[in-house]
């Protein structure tokens, strides 16, 4: 079985099934198609399937031209999971959010696996890329595969290879970002390395799926803890009337032993606000309290309230109340220069300020209409154009995401009040408040 699969992969005869066509799955499909593989895309969202088959992209940094090229290569998108039997490799790129109790929600992974299991066959490899806690691949996926009577490592192959997509990053892409891969057995690892080596410049093997799962969590916890540290430093510096961004820039001149991280209004994206909680949850099974990680999570979760406090204080200094004020939030995306809103702190800021009586508007050149979100209320809003007249009409402009396409000179010249949570303005001004 293994030799046949390896031969198909080497000859580019293998059919690749990408399950979940979002910010991770779609770039991966494009990359596999680039090197000559036939791709089947599976997704539960018929809207995504329809758009792709019409040659349209729903991700800003992926052009319609690239989708056209994908279709010309023979790509098919479908909601029919029975097509999984046609694939030699199945790669799962589905969400792993938190539930309302801030505990891991594996429903997307498990529901997807349950939908695929009846259509699995011998000789396939299945790779999970979704971020999760150590043990998911061998504790949750392997038993489901074994219900078909398959012997994992002999006639079916199972690996975990965490995604490392960074939407909007022009320095790195799917091909150039090294890929960690762990297998349930040595044969599984061999199949995983063969699969990913055809599309990724460097594959990094580890000893097990659990080691690969923990690698992904460590990468993101490292960032979450350091961002938590610098967010706490921001609060200290604010009390001391010191510009934390000036301090970070100065510290970053040290050529060793320091990596700059920057504070903000809260954590966003599909990794940093979520992944640490996967490890803290699993660690409790082993009687371990991850106090360091949880403290960073508390600090980062408190940042929206810190920012709103700065807005309230700045308005109060001008004899205004947040209740009844018009607030323009700059940036809906969770980070600059992308259209990705997953876990964006901007939405949290908008919800909380509206609950306190403010009238909310937003401006984001990457998100022209406020979308429907799974875990947040819907604002019936469209992006406000940053004209001098529009900017001047708001009591406060809150910089939540510092997109490069914003005209910061127009904002500075015409805004009554600016609360800057991203350190965009280097020079102090009477109407600019750091948050």
XYZ file of C-alpha atoms in Angstrom, residues 75-435:
361
model
C -9.941 21.630 -9.851
C -13.457 20.849 -8.647
C -15.140 22.211 -5.530
C -18.084 20.347 -4.045
C -20.164 19.836 -0.928
C -20.437 16.118 -1.732
C -18.166 14.338 0.739
C -18.607 11.021 -1.056
C -16.073 12.399 -3.552
C -13.435 11.793 -0.853
C -13.081 8.222 -2.088
C -11.529 9.607 -5.304
C -8.683 11.239 -3.381
C -5.391 9.569 -2.555
C -4.608 12.236 0.030
C -7.125 14.059 2.216
C -6.000 17.198 4.032
C -8.308 18.597 6.728
C -8.205 22.394 7.101
C -11.298 23.076 9.192
C -11.795 25.530 12.090
C -11.031 24.641 15.699
C -12.613 27.485 17.719
C -13.478 27.716 21.405
C -16.975 27.115 22.742
C -18.895 29.562 24.936
C -17.061 28.192 27.981
C -13.655 28.942 26.365
C -12.960 25.245 25.936
C -11.865 23.486 22.716
C -14.616 22.969 20.165
C -13.605 20.048 17.971
C -17.027 19.731 16.376
C -15.778 20.832 12.944
C -12.950 18.278 12.997
C -15.079 15.433 14.349
C -18.105 16.168 12.154
C -15.825 16.323 9.124
C -14.152 13.051 10.065
C -17.533 11.379 10.561
C -18.642 12.620 7.139
C -15.477 11.291 5.505
C -15.148 7.894 7.229
C -17.826 6.074 5.153
C -15.962 7.098 1.997
C -12.401 6.266 3.033
C -10.548 3.458 1.305
C -7.296 1.611 1.723
C -4.170 3.277 0.362
C -5.114 6.812 1.352
C -3.298 9.295 3.567
C -5.213 11.684 5.804
C -3.503 14.775 7.233
C -5.008 17.032 9.880
C -3.779 20.646 9.718
C -6.234 22.294 12.127
C -4.720 23.586 15.360
C -5.627 21.336 18.267
C -4.429 19.822 21.548
C -1.871 16.992 21.703
C -3.617 13.663 21.253
C -6.378 14.709 18.879
C -5.015 12.813 15.876
C -4.462 9.476 17.641
C -7.299 9.761 20.187
C -10.089 11.146 17.992
C -9.240 10.480 14.331
C -7.472 7.136 14.425
C -10.325 5.220 16.170
C -12.771 6.535 13.578
C -10.554 5.310 10.750
C -10.124 1.949 12.447
C -13.899 1.407 12.433
C -13.471 0.696 8.718
C -11.140 -2.180 9.560
C -8.089 -0.311 8.262
C -4.718 -0.861 9.927
C -3.139 2.565 10.320
C 0.453 2.473 9.121
C -0.082 -0.470 6.792
C -3.123 0.131 4.575
C -4.071 3.654 5.706
C -1.791 6.518 6.711
C -2.463 9.260 9.238
C -0.393 12.374 9.979
C -0.653 15.720 11.694
C 0.956 18.708 9.956
C -0.058 22.082 11.415
C -0.880 24.964 9.123
C 1.396 28.009 9.186
C -0.467 30.390 6.923
C 0.008 34.115 7.530
C -2.541 35.963 5.357
C -1.139 39.051 3.682
C 2.514 38.253 4.458
C 4.424 39.000 1.252
C 7.716 37.618 2.598
C 6.507 34.038 3.019
C 4.013 31.825 1.224
C 2.756 28.253 1.374
C 5.793 26.957 -0.498
C 8.480 28.744 1.496
C 7.170 28.293 5.061
C 8.738 25.116 6.554
C 6.193 22.386 7.300
C 6.241 20.323 10.492
C 4.905 16.778 10.110
C 4.340 13.950 12.575
C 2.953 10.487 11.818
C 1.101 7.920 13.891
C 3.643 5.333 12.677
C 6.974 5.546 10.794
C 5.201 4.576 7.576
C 2.630 7.313 8.135
C 5.443 9.834 8.588
C 7.148 8.595 5.439
C 3.929 9.138 3.474
C 3.409 12.590 5.005
C 6.940 13.712 4.178
C 6.546 12.479 0.602
C 3.239 14.318 0.205
C 4.335 17.681 1.541
C 7.847 17.590 0.059
C 6.334 17.951 -3.398
C 4.912 21.393 -2.565
C 6.910 22.715 0.422
C 10.590 23.663 0.258
C 11.404 22.204 3.675
C 9.509 19.551 5.624
C 10.466 19.162 9.303
C 9.726 15.648 10.622
C 8.983 15.087 14.309
C 8.623 11.862 16.250
C 4.836 11.762 16.639
C 1.567 13.470 15.882
C 1.491 14.700 19.488
C 4.867 16.371 19.105
C 3.606 18.090 15.941
C 0.397 19.172 17.696
C 2.346 20.647 20.608
C 4.776 22.366 18.228
C 1.934 24.377 16.747
C 0.656 25.340 20.185
C 4.132 26.360 21.376
C 4.593 28.648 18.365
C 1.394 30.537 19.092
C 1.681 30.479 22.882
C 5.138 32.014 22.500
C 3.554 34.928 20.681
C 0.582 35.182 23.038
C 2.802 35.321 26.131
C 5.137 37.922 24.649
C 2.225 40.045 23.466
C 0.727 39.717 26.948
C 4.007 40.954 28.420
C 4.190 43.980 26.135
C 0.500 44.757 26.692
C 1.163 44.819 30.433
C 4.221 46.991 29.823
C 1.986 49.352 27.840
C -0.262 49.818 30.877
C 2.756 50.473 33.114
C 4.266 52.915 30.610
C 0.934 54.702 30.263
C 0.791 55.261 34.036
C 4.338 56.635 33.921
C 3.548 58.835 30.916
C 6.141 57.041 28.796
C 5.617 56.174 25.116
C 5.789 52.365 24.994
C 6.291 52.401 21.223
C 9.372 54.584 21.595
C 10.675 52.157 24.216
C 10.081 49.137 21.953
C 11.806 50.833 19.017
C 14.790 51.624 21.198
C 14.974 48.108 22.674
C 14.750 46.586 19.184
C 18.112 48.167 18.284
C 19.770 45.537 20.492
C 21.194 43.017 18.010
C 20.755 40.004 20.317
C 18.462 38.716 23.037
C 15.412 40.846 22.176
C 12.581 40.340 19.681
C 10.099 43.221 19.355
C 6.431 42.506 19.977
C 3.846 45.261 19.806
C 0.791 45.982 21.971
C -2.691 46.497 20.613
C -6.405 46.616 21.460
C -6.606 42.859 21.976
C -5.666 39.652 20.185
C -7.205 38.541 16.905
C -6.839 35.938 14.208
C -7.392 32.202 14.142
C -4.449 31.270 16.381
C -3.267 33.579 19.138
C -6.597 34.219 20.961
C -7.548 30.528 20.804
C -4.602 28.133 20.734
C -3.284 28.681 24.295
C -6.638 27.537 25.683
C -6.288 24.218 23.844
C -3.151 23.463 25.821
C -4.426 24.745 29.169
C -7.522 22.558 28.754
C -5.516 19.435 27.893
C -2.923 20.102 30.598
C -5.614 19.828 33.275
C -6.011 16.168 32.303
C -2.429 15.695 33.511
C -2.893 17.724 36.685
C -0.905 20.688 35.381
C -2.014 24.306 35.807
C -0.532 26.455 33.042
C -0.459 29.643 35.106
C 1.956 31.539 32.859
C -0.159 30.962 29.762
C -3.414 31.765 31.533
C -2.010 34.996 32.977
C -1.025 36.157 29.491
C -4.529 35.296 28.335
C -6.039 37.394 31.110
C -3.874 40.396 30.228
C -4.624 40.145 26.515
C -8.355 39.635 27.086
C -8.463 42.806 29.186
C -7.014 45.055 26.478
C -10.344 46.034 24.831
C -11.524 47.392 28.187
C -8.260 49.319 28.585
C -8.766 50.892 25.152
C -12.397 51.779 25.874
C -11.270 53.336 29.146
C -8.901 55.566 27.190
C -11.741 56.557 24.833
C -13.985 57.382 27.802
C -11.238 59.405 29.484
C -10.312 61.297 26.343
C -13.945 62.227 25.670
C -14.413 63.218 29.301
C -11.438 65.596 29.059
C -13.366 67.318 26.265
C -16.552 67.467 28.349
C -18.194 64.669 26.365
C -19.646 61.303 27.296
C -19.200 58.039 25.417
C -22.980 57.710 25.706
C -24.265 59.655 22.723
C -20.882 60.162 21.046
C -20.204 59.164 17.448
C -17.198 56.832 17.236
C -15.435 55.870 14.012
C -13.424 52.640 14.327
C -10.570 52.383 11.826
C -9.980 48.780 10.810
C -12.201 45.716 11.211
C -9.616 43.082 10.285
C -7.613 41.475 13.076
C -4.332 42.694 11.561
C -3.200 45.246 9.018
C -3.591 44.947 5.254
C -5.868 41.863 5.164
C -9.609 41.190 5.028
C -9.497 38.492 7.727
C -11.863 39.259 10.635
C -11.487 36.073 12.664
C -11.539 36.911 16.393
C -10.935 40.588 15.591
C -10.771 42.807 18.698
C -12.325 45.602 16.620
C -15.689 43.849 16.773
C -15.434 43.475 20.547
C -14.660 47.201 20.830
C -17.648 48.075 18.665
C -20.035 45.880 20.633
C -18.936 47.190 24.009
C -18.977 50.855 23.006
C -22.430 50.519 21.464
C -23.639 48.846 24.664
C -22.378 51.925 26.507
C -24.498 54.193 24.316
C -22.117 55.213 21.540
C -23.101 55.445 17.875
C -20.635 53.254 15.995
C -19.299 53.402 12.443
C -16.233 51.838 10.878
C -13.835 52.324 7.998
C -11.897 49.477 6.413
C -10.805 49.456 2.750
C -10.467 45.664 2.883
C -13.984 45.004 4.251
C -16.544 47.212 2.470
C -19.605 45.683 4.196
C -19.803 44.347 7.749
C -20.184 40.552 7.358
C -22.215 38.041 9.310
C -20.116 36.520 12.091
C -20.664 33.278 13.982
C -19.954 34.520 17.516
C -20.749 38.245 17.384
C -23.724 40.451 16.681
C -24.199 41.834 13.194
C -23.755 45.545 12.537
C -25.745 46.756 9.542
C -22.904 48.982 8.387
C -20.774 49.800 5.367
C -17.244 51.163 5.424
C -17.071 54.955 5.779
C -14.876 56.800 3.298
C -12.182 58.847 5.019
C -13.016 62.259 3.565
C -12.248 65.405 5.592
C -15.974 65.994 6.098
C -16.680 62.437 7.256
C -13.734 62.360 9.660
C -14.648 65.727 11.171
C -18.195 64.531 11.857
C -17.149 62.032 14.538
C -16.479 62.812 18.176
C -13.647 60.279 18.209
C -11.664 58.211 15.713
C -10.333 54.971 17.218
C -7.438 53.330 15.380
C -8.022 49.620 15.992
C -6.180 48.189 12.957
C -3.541 50.290 11.212
C -4.022 49.439 7.526
C -1.491 51.109 5.258
C -4.270 52.240 2.912
C -5.695 54.668 5.460
C -4.868 58.339 4.875
C -3.482 59.139 8.309
C -2.737 62.749 7.367
C -6.417 63.372 6.611
C -7.381 61.734 9.893
C -4.864 63.770 11.865
C -5.838 67.065 10.230
C -9.614 66.711 10.516
C -10.413 64.426 13.463
C -11.675 66.083 16.624
C -10.066 63.338 18.717
C -7.905 60.310 17.874
C -7.377 57.349 20.175
C -4.445 55.378 18.742
C -4.200 51.769 19.950
C -1.534 50.809 17.400
C 1.119 53.502 17.838
C 0.629 54.770 14.310
C 1.319 58.408 15.142
C 4.913 58.894 16.266
C 4.665 62.580 17.134
C 2.446 63.685 20.032
C -0.462 66.072 19.462
C -3.107 67.565 21.724
C -5.906 65.623 20.057
C -4.076 62.258 19.848
C -4.313 59.871 22.814
C -2.277 56.688 22.995
C -4.096 53.561 24.099
